[in-house]
Coordinates of N, CA and C in Angstrom, one line a residue:
Chain A
S1 N 41.0 74.9 -22.4 CA 41.2 73.9 -21.3 C 41.3 72.5 -22.0
A2 N 42.1 71.7 -21.4 CA 42.4 70.3 -21.9 C 41.1 69.5 -21.7
V3 N 40.9 68.7 -22.8 CA 39.8 67.7 -22.7 C 40.4 66.3 -22.6
I4 N 40.0 65.5 -21.7 CA 40.6 64.2 -21.4 C 39.5 63.1 -21.6
S5 N 39.9 62.1 -22.4 CA 39.0 61.0 -22.6 C 39.6 59.8 -21.9
Q6 N 38.9 59.2 -21.0 CA 39.4 58.1 -20.2 C 38.4 56.9 -20.4
K7 N 39.0 55.7 -20.6 CA 38.2 54.5 -20.7 C 38.9 53.3 -20.2
P8 N 38.2 52.3 -19.7 CA 36.8 52.3 -19.7 C 36.2 53.2 -18.5
S9 N 35.0 53.5 -18.5 CA 34.4 54.3 -17.5 C 34.2 53.4 -16.2
R10 N 33.9 52.2 -16.4 CA 33.8 51.3 -15.3 C 34.1 49.8 -15.7
D11 N 34.4 49.0 -14.8 CA 34.6 47.6 -15.1 C 34.5 46.8 -13.8
I12 N 34.1 45.5 -14.0 CA 34.1 44.6 -12.9 C 35.1 43.5 -13.3
C13 N 36.1 43.2 -12.5 CA 37.1 42.3 -12.8 C 37.3 41.2 -11.8
Q14 N 37.8 40.1 -12.3 CA 38.1 39.0 -11.4 C 39.4 39.2 -10.7
R15 N 39.5 38.8 -9.4 CA 40.8 38.9 -8.8 C 41.8 38.1 -9.5
G16 N 43.1 38.6 -9.5 CA 44.2 38.0 -10.2 C 44.4 38.4 -11.6
T17 N 43.4 39.1 -12.2 CA 43.5 39.6 -13.5 C 44.1 41.0 -13.5
S18 N 44.3 41.5 -14.7 CA 44.8 42.9 -14.9 C 43.8 43.7 -15.8
L19 N 43.8 45.0 -15.5 CA 43.0 45.9 -16.3 C 43.9 47.1 -16.7
T20 N 43.8 47.4 -18.0 CA 44.5 48.6 -18.5 C 43.5 49.7 -18.8
I21 N 43.8 50.9 -18.2 CA 43.0 52.1 -18.4 C 43.7 53.0 -19.3
Q22 N 43.0 53.6 -20.3 CA 43.5 54.5 -21.2 C 43.1 55.9 -21.0
C23 N 44.0 56.8 -21.4 CA 43.8 58.2 -21.2 C 44.3 59.0 -22.4
Q24 N 43.4 59.7 -23.1 CA 43.7 60.4 -24.3 C 43.4 61.9 -24.0
V25 N 44.4 62.8 -24.3 CA 44.3 64.2 -24.2 C 44.2 64.9 -25.5
D26 N 43.4 66.0 -25.6 CA 43.3 66.6 -26.9 C 44.4 67.6 -27.2
S27 N 45.4 67.7 -26.4 CA 46.6 68.5 -26.7 C 47.8 67.9 -26.2
Q28 N 49.0 68.3 -26.6 CA 50.2 67.7 -26.1 C 50.6 68.3 -24.8
V29 N 50.9 67.4 -23.9 CA 51.2 67.8 -22.5 C 52.5 67.0 -22.1
T30 N 53.3 67.7 -21.2 CA 54.5 67.1 -20.8 C 54.3 66.0 -19.8
M31 N 53.5 66.3 -18.8 CA 53.3 65.4 -17.7 C 51.8 65.0 -17.6
M32 N 51.6 63.7 -17.4 CA 50.3 63.2 -17.1 C 50.3 62.5 -15.7
F33 N 49.2 62.6 -15.0 CA 49.2 62.1 -13.6 C 48.1 61.1 -13.5
W34 N 48.4 60.1 -12.7 CA 47.4 59.0 -12.3 C 47.1 59.1 -10.8
Y35 N 45.8 59.2 -10.5 CA 45.3 59.2 -9.2 C 44.4 58.0 -8.9
R36 N 44.3 57.7 -7.6 CA 43.3 56.8 -7.1 C 42.4 57.5 -6.1
Q37 N 41.1 57.2 -6.2 CA 40.2 57.8 -5.3 C 39.2 56.7 -4.8
Q38 N 39.4 56.3 -3.5 CA 38.5 55.3 -3.0 C 37.2 56.0 -2.6
P39 N 36.1 55.3 -2.6 CA 34.8 55.9 -2.4 C 34.7 56.8 -1.2
G40 N 34.3 58.0 -1.4 CA 34.1 59.0 -0.4 C 35.4 59.5 0.2
Q41 N 36.5 59.2 -0.5 CA 37.8 59.6 0.0 C 38.5 60.7 -0.9
S42 N 39.7 61.1 -0.5 CA 40.4 62.1 -1.3 C 41.1 61.4 -2.5
L43 N 41.8 62.2 -3.3 CA 42.6 61.7 -4.4 C 44.0 61.5 -3.9
T44 N 44.6 60.3 -4.2 CA 45.9 60.0 -3.9 C 46.7 59.8 -5.2
L45 N 47.8 60.5 -5.3 CA 48.6 60.4 -6.5 C 49.4 59.1 -6.6
I46 N 49.2 58.4 -7.7 CA 49.9 57.1 -7.9 C 51.3 57.3 -8.5
A47 N 51.3 58.1 -9.6 CA 52.5 58.3 -10.3 C 52.3 59.4 -11.3
T48 N 53.5 59.9 -11.7 CA 53.6 61.0 -12.7 C 54.2 60.4 -14.0
A49 N 53.6 60.5 -15.1 CA 54.1 59.9 -16.3 C 54.6 61.0 -17.3
N50 N 55.9 60.9 -17.6 CA 56.5 61.8 -18.6 C 56.8 61.0 -19.9
Q51 N 56.6 61.7 -21.0 CA 56.9 61.0 -22.3 C 58.3 60.8 -22.4
G52 N 58.7 59.6 -22.8 CA 60.1 59.3 -23.0 C 60.9 58.9 -21.8
S53 N 60.3 58.8 -20.7 CA 61.0 58.3 -19.5 C 60.1 57.5 -18.6
E54 N 60.7 56.8 -17.7 CA 59.9 56.0 -16.8 C 59.1 56.9 -15.9
A55 N 57.9 56.3 -15.5 CA 57.1 57.1 -14.6 C 57.7 57.2 -13.2
T56 N 57.3 58.2 -12.5 CA 57.8 58.4 -11.1 C 56.6 58.1 -10.2
Y57 N 56.9 57.1 -9.3 CA 55.8 56.6 -8.5 C 55.9 57.2 -7.1
E58 N 54.8 57.4 -6.5 CA 54.7 57.9 -5.1 C 54.9 56.8 -4.1
S59 N 55.2 57.1 -2.9 CA 55.4 56.2 -1.8 C 54.1 55.3 -1.7
G60 N 54.3 54.0 -1.7 CA 53.2 53.0 -1.6 C 52.8 52.4 -2.9
F61 N 53.3 52.9 -4.0 CA 52.9 52.4 -5.3 C 54.1 52.0 -6.0
V62 N 54.1 50.8 -6.7 CA 55.2 50.3 -7.4 C 54.9 49.9 -8.8
I63 N 56.0 50.0 -9.6 CA 55.8 49.8 -11.1 C 55.2 48.4 -11.4
D64 N 55.6 47.4 -10.6 CA 55.1 46.0 -10.9 C 53.6 45.9 -10.8
K65 N 53.1 46.7 -9.8 CA 51.6 46.6 -9.6 C 50.9 47.6 -10.5
F66 N 51.5 48.7 -10.8 CA 50.8 49.8 -11.6 C 51.7 50.2 -12.8
P67 N 52.0 49.3 -13.7 CA 52.8 49.8 -14.8 C 52.1 50.8 -15.7
I68 N 52.9 51.8 -16.1 CA 52.4 52.9 -16.9 C 53.1 53.0 -18.2
S69 N 52.4 53.3 -19.2 CA 53.0 53.6 -20.5 C 52.7 55.1 -20.9
R70 N 53.7 55.7 -21.6 CA 53.5 57.1 -22.1 C 54.1 57.2 -23.4
P71 N 53.5 56.6 -24.4 CA 54.2 56.5 -25.7 C 54.3 57.8 -26.5
N72 N 53.4 58.8 -26.2 CA 53.5 60.1 -26.9 C 52.9 61.1 -25.9
L73 N 52.9 62.4 -26.4 CA 52.5 63.5 -25.6 C 51.0 63.7 -25.4
T74 N 50.2 62.8 -26.0 CA 48.8 62.9 -25.8 C 48.1 61.6 -25.2
F75 N 48.9 60.7 -24.8 CA 48.3 59.4 -24.5 C 49.1 58.7 -23.3
S76 N 48.3 58.0 -22.5 CA 49.0 57.3 -21.4 C 48.0 56.1 -21.0
T77 N 48.6 55.0 -20.5 CA 47.9 54.0 -19.9 C 48.4 53.6 -18.5
L78 N 47.4 53.2 -17.7 CA 47.8 52.7 -16.4 C 47.2 51.3 -16.3
T79 N 48.0 50.3 -15.9 CA 47.5 48.9 -15.7 C 47.5 48.6 -14.3
V80 N 46.4 48.1 -13.8 CA 46.3 47.6 -12.5 C 46.5 46.1 -12.5
S81 N 47.6 45.6 -12.0 CA 48.0 44.2 -12.2 C 47.6 43.3 -11.0
N82 N 47.4 42.0 -11.4 CA 47.1 41.0 -10.3 C 46.1 41.6 -9.3
M83 N 45.0 41.9 -9.7 CA 44.1 42.7 -8.9 C 43.5 41.9 -7.7
S84 N 43.3 42.6 -6.6 CA 42.6 42.1 -5.5 C 41.4 43.0 -5.1
P85 N 40.5 42.6 -4.3 CA 39.4 43.5 -3.9 C 39.9 44.8 -3.4
E86 N 41.0 44.9 -2.7 CA 41.5 46.2 -2.2 C 41.8 47.2 -3.3
D87 N 41.9 46.7 -4.5 CA 42.2 47.6 -5.7 C 40.9 48.3 -6.2
S88 N 39.8 47.9 -5.6 CA 38.5 48.5 -6.0 C 38.5 49.9 -5.7
S89 N 38.4 50.8 -6.7 CA 38.5 52.2 -6.5 C 38.2 52.9 -7.8
I90 N 38.2 54.2 -7.7 CA 38.1 55.0 -9.0 C 39.5 55.5 -9.3
Y91 N 39.9 55.3 -10.6 CA 41.2 55.7 -11.1 C 41.0 56.9 -12.0
L92 N 41.8 57.9 -11.8 CA 41.6 59.2 -12.6 C 43.0 59.5 -13.2
C93 N 42.9 59.9 -14.5 CA 44.1 60.5 -15.1 C 43.9 62.0 -15.1
S94 N 45.0 62.7 -15.2 CA 44.9 64.2 -15.0 C 46.1 64.8 -15.8
V95 N 45.9 66.0 -16.2 CA 47.0 66.8 -16.8 C 46.9 68.2 -16.1
A96 N 48.0 68.9 -16.1 CA 48.1 70.2 -15.6 C 48.4 71.2 -16.7
E97 N 47.7 72.3 -16.7 CA 47.9 73.3 -17.7 C 47.7 74.7 -17.1
L98 N 48.7 75.5 -17.2 CA 48.6 76.9 -16.7 C 48.1 77.0 -15.3
G99 N 48.6 76.2 -14.4 CA 48.3 76.2 -13.0 C 47.0 75.6 -12.6
R100 N 46.4 74.8 -13.5 CA 45.2 74.1 -13.1 C 45.2 72.7 -13.6
S101 N 44.6 71.8 -12.9 CA 44.5 70.4 -13.3 C 43.2 70.1 -13.9
F102 N 43.2 69.2 -14.9 CA 42.0 68.7 -15.6 C 42.0 67.2 -15.4
F103 N 40.8 66.7 -15.2 CA 40.7 65.3 -14.9 C 39.8 64.6 -16.0
G104 N 40.2 63.3 -16.2 CA 39.3 62.4 -17.0 C 38.1 62.1 -16.2
Q105 N 37.1 61.4 -16.8 CA 35.9 61.1 -16.1 C 36.1 60.0 -15.1
G106 N 37.2 59.4 -15.1 CA 37.5 58.3 -14.1 C 37.1 56.9 -14.5
T107 N 37.7 55.9 -14.0 CA 37.4 54.5 -14.2 C 37.0 53.9 -12.9
R108 N 35.8 53.5 -12.8 CA 35.3 52.9 -11.5 C 35.6 51.4 -11.6
L109 N 36.5 50.9 -10.8 CA 36.9 49.5 -10.9 C 36.4 48.8 -9.7
T110 N 35.8 47.6 -9.9 CA 35.3 46.7 -8.9 C 36.0 45.4 -9.1
V111 N 36.7 44.9 -8.1 CA 37.3 43.6 -8.2 C 36.6 42.6 -7.3
V112 N 36.2 41.5 -7.9 CA 35.4 40.5 -7.2 C 36.1 39.2 -7.1
Chain B
G1 N 56.4 63.5 4.4 CA 56.0 64.2 3.2 C 55.0 65.2 3.5
Q2 N 54.6 66.0 2.5 CA 53.7 67.0 2.7 C 52.3 66.5 3.1
Q3 N 51.6 67.2 4.0 CA 50.3 66.8 4.3 C 49.4 68.0 4.2
V4 N 48.2 67.8 3.8 CA 47.2 68.8 3.7 C 45.9 68.4 4.5
M5 N 45.6 69.1 5.5 CA 44.5 68.8 6.3 C 43.3 69.7 5.9
Q6 N 42.1 69.2 5.9 CA 41.0 70.0 5.5 C 39.8 69.6 6.5
I7 N 39.2 70.7 7.0 CA 38.0 70.6 7.8 C 36.9 71.5 7.4
P8 N 35.7 71.2 7.7 CA 35.2 69.9 8.3 C 35.1 68.9 7.2
Q9 N 34.9 67.7 7.6 CA 34.8 66.6 6.7 C 33.4 66.6 6.0
Y10 N 32.5 67.2 6.7 CA 31.1 67.1 6.2 C 30.3 68.3 6.8
Q11 N 29.5 68.9 6.0 CA 28.6 69.9 6.5 C 27.3 69.9 5.8
H12 N 26.2 70.0 6.6 CA 24.9 70.0 6.0 C 24.2 71.4 6.4
V13 N 23.8 72.1 5.4 CA 23.3 73.5 5.7 C 21.9 73.6 5.0
Q14 N 21.2 74.6 5.5 CA 19.9 74.9 4.8 C 20.2 75.9 3.7
E15 N 19.5 75.8 2.6 CA 19.7 76.8 1.5 C 19.7 78.2 2.0
G16 N 20.6 79.0 1.6 CA 20.7 80.4 2.1 C 21.7 80.6 3.2
E17 N 22.1 79.6 3.9 CA 23.1 79.7 4.9 C 24.5 79.7 4.3
D18 N 25.4 80.2 5.0 CA 26.8 80.3 4.5 C 27.6 79.0 4.9
F19 N 28.7 78.8 4.2 CA 29.5 77.6 4.3 C 31.0 78.0 4.2
T20 N 31.8 77.4 5.1 CA 33.2 77.6 5.0 C 34.0 76.3 5.2
T21 N 35.0 76.1 4.4 CA 35.9 74.9 4.5 C 37.3 75.5 4.6
Y22 N 38.1 74.8 5.5 CA 39.4 75.3 5.8 C 40.5 74.2 5.5
C23 N 41.6 74.7 5.0 CA 42.7 73.9 4.6 C 44.0 74.3 5.2
N24 N 44.8 73.3 5.7 CA 46.0 73.7 6.3 C 47.1 72.7 5.9
S25 N 48.2 73.3 5.4 CA 49.3 72.5 4.9 C 50.4 72.4 6.0
S26 N 51.1 71.2 6.0 CA 52.3 71.1 6.9 C 53.5 71.8 6.4
T27 N 53.5 72.2 5.1 CA 54.7 72.9 4.6 C 54.2 74.2 3.8
T28 N 55.1 75.1 3.6 CA 54.8 76.3 2.8 C 54.5 75.9 1.4
L29 N 53.5 76.5 0.8 CA 53.0 76.1 -0.5 C 53.5 77.1 -1.6
S30 N 53.7 76.6 -2.8 CA 53.9 77.5 -3.9 C 52.6 78.1 -4.3
N31 N 51.6 77.3 -4.4 CA 50.2 77.8 -4.6 C 49.2 76.7 -4.1
I32 N 48.0 77.1 -4.0 CA 46.9 76.2 -3.6 C 45.8 76.3 -4.6
Q33 N 45.2 75.2 -4.8 CA 44.1 75.1 -5.8 C 42.9 74.5 -5.1
W34 N 41.7 74.9 -5.6 CA 40.5 74.4 -5.1 C 39.7 73.7 -6.2
Y35 N 39.1 72.6 -5.9 CA 38.3 71.8 -6.8 C 37.0 71.4 -6.2
K36 N 36.0 71.3 -7.1 CA 34.7 70.8 -6.7 C 34.4 69.5 -7.4
Q37 N 33.9 68.5 -6.7 CA 33.5 67.3 -7.3 C 32.0 67.0 -6.9
R38 N 31.2 67.0 -8.0 CA 29.8 66.6 -7.8 C 29.7 65.1 -7.6
P39 N 28.7 64.6 -6.9 CA 28.5 63.2 -6.7 C 28.5 62.5 -8.1
G40 N 29.4 61.4 -8.1 CA 29.5 60.7 -9.4 C 30.4 61.3 -10.4
G41 N 30.9 62.5 -10.2 CA 31.7 63.2 -11.2 C 33.2 63.2 -10.8
H42 N 33.9 64.0 -11.6 CA 35.3 64.1 -11.4 C 35.6 65.5 -10.9
P43 N 36.8 65.7 -10.3 CA 37.1 67.1 -9.8 C 37.2 68.1 -10.9
V44 N 36.6 69.3 -10.6 CA 36.6 70.4 -11.5 C 37.3 71.5 -10.9
F45 N 38.2 72.1 -11.6 CA 39.0 73.2 -11.1 C 38.2 74.4 -10.8
L46 N 38.4 75.1 -9.6 CA 37.7 76.3 -9.3 C 38.6 77.5 -9.4
I47 N 39.8 77.4 -8.7 CA 40.7 78.6 -8.6 C 42.0 78.2 -8.2
Q48 N 43.0 79.0 -8.5 CA 44.4 78.9 -8.0 C 44.7 80.2 -7.2
L49 N 45.3 80.0 -6.0 CA 45.8 81.1 -5.3 C 47.3 81.0 -5.2
V50 N 48.0 82.1 -5.5 CA 49.5 82.1 -5.5 C 50.2 83.0 -4.5
K51 N 49.6 84.2 -4.3 CA 50.3 85.2 -3.5 C 49.9 85.1 -2.1
S52 N 50.8 85.4 -1.2 CA 50.5 85.5 0.2 C 49.4 86.5 0.5
G53 N 48.4 86.0 1.3 CA 47.3 86.9 1.7 C 46.3 87.2 0.6
E54 N 46.4 86.4 -0.5 CA 45.5 86.7 -1.7 C 44.1 86.3 -1.3
V55 N 43.2 87.1 -1.9 CA 41.8 86.9 -1.8 C 41.2 87.0 -3.2
K56 N 40.4 86.0 -3.6 CA 39.8 86.0 -4.9 C 38.3 85.7 -4.7
K57 N 37.5 86.3 -5.5 CA 36.0 86.0 -5.5 C 35.5 85.5 -6.8
Q58 N 34.6 84.6 -6.7 CA 33.9 84.1 -7.9 C 32.4 84.1 -7.5
K59 N 31.7 85.2 -7.8 CA 30.3 85.3 -7.5 C 30.1 85.1 -6.0
R60 N 29.5 84.0 -5.5 CA 29.2 83.8 -4.1 C 30.4 83.1 -3.4
L61 N 31.4 82.8 -4.1 CA 32.6 82.0 -3.5 C 33.7 83.0 -3.3
T62 N 34.3 82.9 -2.0 CA 35.4 83.7 -1.7 C 36.5 82.8 -1.2
F63 N 37.7 83.0 -1.9 CA 38.9 82.1 -1.6 C 40.0 83.0 -0.9
Q64 N 40.6 82.4 0.1 CA 41.7 83.2 0.8 C 42.9 82.3 0.9
F65 N 44.1 82.9 0.8 CA 45.3 82.2 1.0 C 46.0 82.9 2.1
G66 N 46.5 82.2 3.1 CA 47.1 82.8 4.3 C 48.4 83.5 4.0
E67 N 48.7 84.4 5.0 CA 50.0 85.2 4.8 C 51.2 84.3 4.8
A68 N 51.2 83.2 5.5 CA 52.3 82.3 5.5 C 52.3 81.3 4.4
K69 N 51.3 81.3 3.5 CA 51.1 80.4 2.4 C 51.0 79.0 2.9
K70 N 50.4 78.7 4.0 CA 50.2 77.4 4.5 C 48.7 77.0 4.8
N71 N 47.9 78.0 4.7 CA 46.5 77.7 4.9 C 45.6 78.5 4.0
S72 N 44.4 78.0 3.8 CA 43.5 78.6 2.8 C 42.1 78.3 3.3
S73 N 41.1 79.1 2.7 CA 39.7 78.8 3.0 C 38.9 79.1 1.8
L74 N 37.7 78.5 1.8 CA 36.7 78.7 0.8 C 35.4 79.0 1.5
H75 N 34.8 80.2 1.2 CA 33.6 80.6 1.8 C 32.5 80.7 0.8
I76 N 31.4 80.1 1.0 CA 30.3 80.3 0.1 C 29.2 81.1 0.8
T77 N 28.8 82.1 0.2 CA 27.7 83.0 0.8 C 26.3 82.5 0.3
A78 N 25.4 82.4 1.2 CA 24.0 82.1 0.7 C 24.0 80.9 -0.2
T79 N 24.3 79.7 0.4 CA 24.4 78.5 -0.4 C 23.1 78.2 -1.2
Q80 N 23.3 77.5 -2.3 CA 22.2 77.1 -3.1 C 22.3 75.6 -3.3
T81 N 21.2 74.9 -3.7 CA 21.3 73.5 -3.9 C 22.3 73.0 -5.0
T82 N 22.6 73.9 -5.9 CA 23.6 73.6 -6.9 C 25.0 73.6 -6.3
D83 N 25.2 74.1 -5.1 CA 26.5 74.0 -4.5 C 26.9 72.7 -3.9
V84 N 25.9 71.8 -3.9 CA 26.2 70.4 -3.4 C 27.4 69.8 -4.1
G85 N 28.2 69.1 -3.3 CA 29.4 68.4 -3.8 C 30.5 68.4 -2.7
T86 N 31.6 67.8 -3.1 CA 32.7 67.8 -2.2 C 33.8 68.8 -2.7
Y87 N 34.2 69.6 -1.8 CA 35.2 70.7 -2.2 C 36.6 70.2 -1.6
F88 N 37.5 70.2 -2.5 CA 38.9 69.8 -2.2 C 39.9 70.9 -2.4
C89 N 40.8 71.1 -1.4 CA 41.9 71.9 -1.6 C 43.1 71.0 -2.1
A90 N 44.0 71.6 -2.8 CA 45.1 70.8 -3.2 C 46.4 71.7 -3.2
G91 N 47.4 71.3 -2.5 CA 48.6 72.1 -2.3 C 49.6 71.7 -3.3
D92 N 50.3 72.7 -3.9 CA 51.4 72.5 -4.8 C 52.6 73.1 -4.1
S93 N 53.6 72.3 -3.7 CA 54.8 72.8 -3.1 C 55.9 73.2 -4.0
G94 N 55.5 73.2 -5.3 CA 56.5 73.7 -6.3 C 57.1 72.7 -7.1
Y95 N 56.7 71.5 -7.0 CA 57.3 70.4 -7.7 C 56.3 69.8 -8.8
S96 N 55.3 70.6 -9.1 CA 54.3 70.2 -10.1 C 53.4 69.0 -9.7
T97 N 53.4 68.6 -8.5 CA 52.5 67.5 -8.1 C 51.6 68.1 -7.0
L98 N 50.4 67.7 -6.9 CA 49.4 68.2 -6.0 C 49.2 67.2 -4.9
T99 N 49.0 67.8 -3.6 CA 48.6 67.0 -2.5 C 47.2 67.4 -2.1
F100 N 46.2 66.5 -2.2 CA 44.9 66.9 -2.0 C 44.5 66.7 -0.5
G101 N 43.7 67.7 0.0 CA 43.0 67.5 1.3 C 42.0 66.4 1.2
K102 N 41.4 66.0 2.3 CA 40.4 64.9 2.3 C 39.1 65.4 1.8
G103 N 38.9 66.7 1.7 CA 37.7 67.2 1.1 C 36.6 67.5 2.2
T104 N 35.7 68.4 1.8 CA 34.6 68.7 2.7 C 33.3 68.5 1.8
M105 N 32.5 67.5 2.3 CA 31.3 67.3 1.6 C 30.2 68.2 2.0
L106 N 29.6 68.9 1.1 CA 28.6 69.9 1.4 C 27.2 69.4 0.9
L107 N 26.3 69.4 1.8 CA 24.9 69.0 1.5 C 24.0 70.2 1.8
V108 N 23.2 70.6 0.8 CA 22.4 71.8 1.0 C 20.9 71.3 0.9
S109 N 20.2 71.6 1.9 CA 18.7 71.2 1.9 C 17.9 72.4 1.5
P110 N 16.9 72.2 0.6 CA 16.1 73.3 0.2 C 15.2 73.9 1.3

C-alpha cells in the first residue's frame, strides 16, 4: 500500500496570505488527488493532478485560488491562495492504487 | 453531476448492538468503496465492491452492493467500542474519481 507524507499537519494563517501544502508518495503514481474536508463533513474533491499536465479542477474550484504543482510522479503541492476564514478546513492528498485510495494525514488549516 | 447520499448521518448504539449505514447513488457505479475515519484521523480504505449483487465480509463487517449497482450498505454485527468513527461510502462512476457520501458517524457506548 502507498505511504503518503503530507505537511504541514496544521497551520494558522492570516487572511490574505497563501499556504502551500506538500504531499510525498513512496511510489510512483499517475494521478494524485486533493480533497477538502470541512469539520464534521464529507470529502470534496478539489482537483486531480497528473504529472506533466495541468490539474483538472472540479466545479467550484479554480486554479487561481488553488494552484497545484505536480513536478514528478511522487510529489505534488496544493497552494491555498489569498486565504479567507472560509478556507479553514482539512486538506487531504490522496492516491489511488489497485482500486483503493490512500490518504495523507491531512493539513488542518485555520485562517484568522 | 453524480451524487451519493448516505444515511443515517449519525447513530449511537450500545456495545453489542448491530449497526447499518446505507448509501445510494444517483447514477450507476463502476464500483463502490467504503472508508473509515477515526476522530482526528484520515480516511482508511475498508473494501471495494465491483460486481452487481456482491456481498463481502470482513469479520463482523458485511458489505453489499445492489443489483443495479446504485446502492450499497455496510452492516456491523455486535459493535465494539473500537468501531467508533465515521464510515464513508465513495462511488466511482468509472472515471477514476470518487464521490463521497456525507458519512455516518457511529458512536458506541460501553
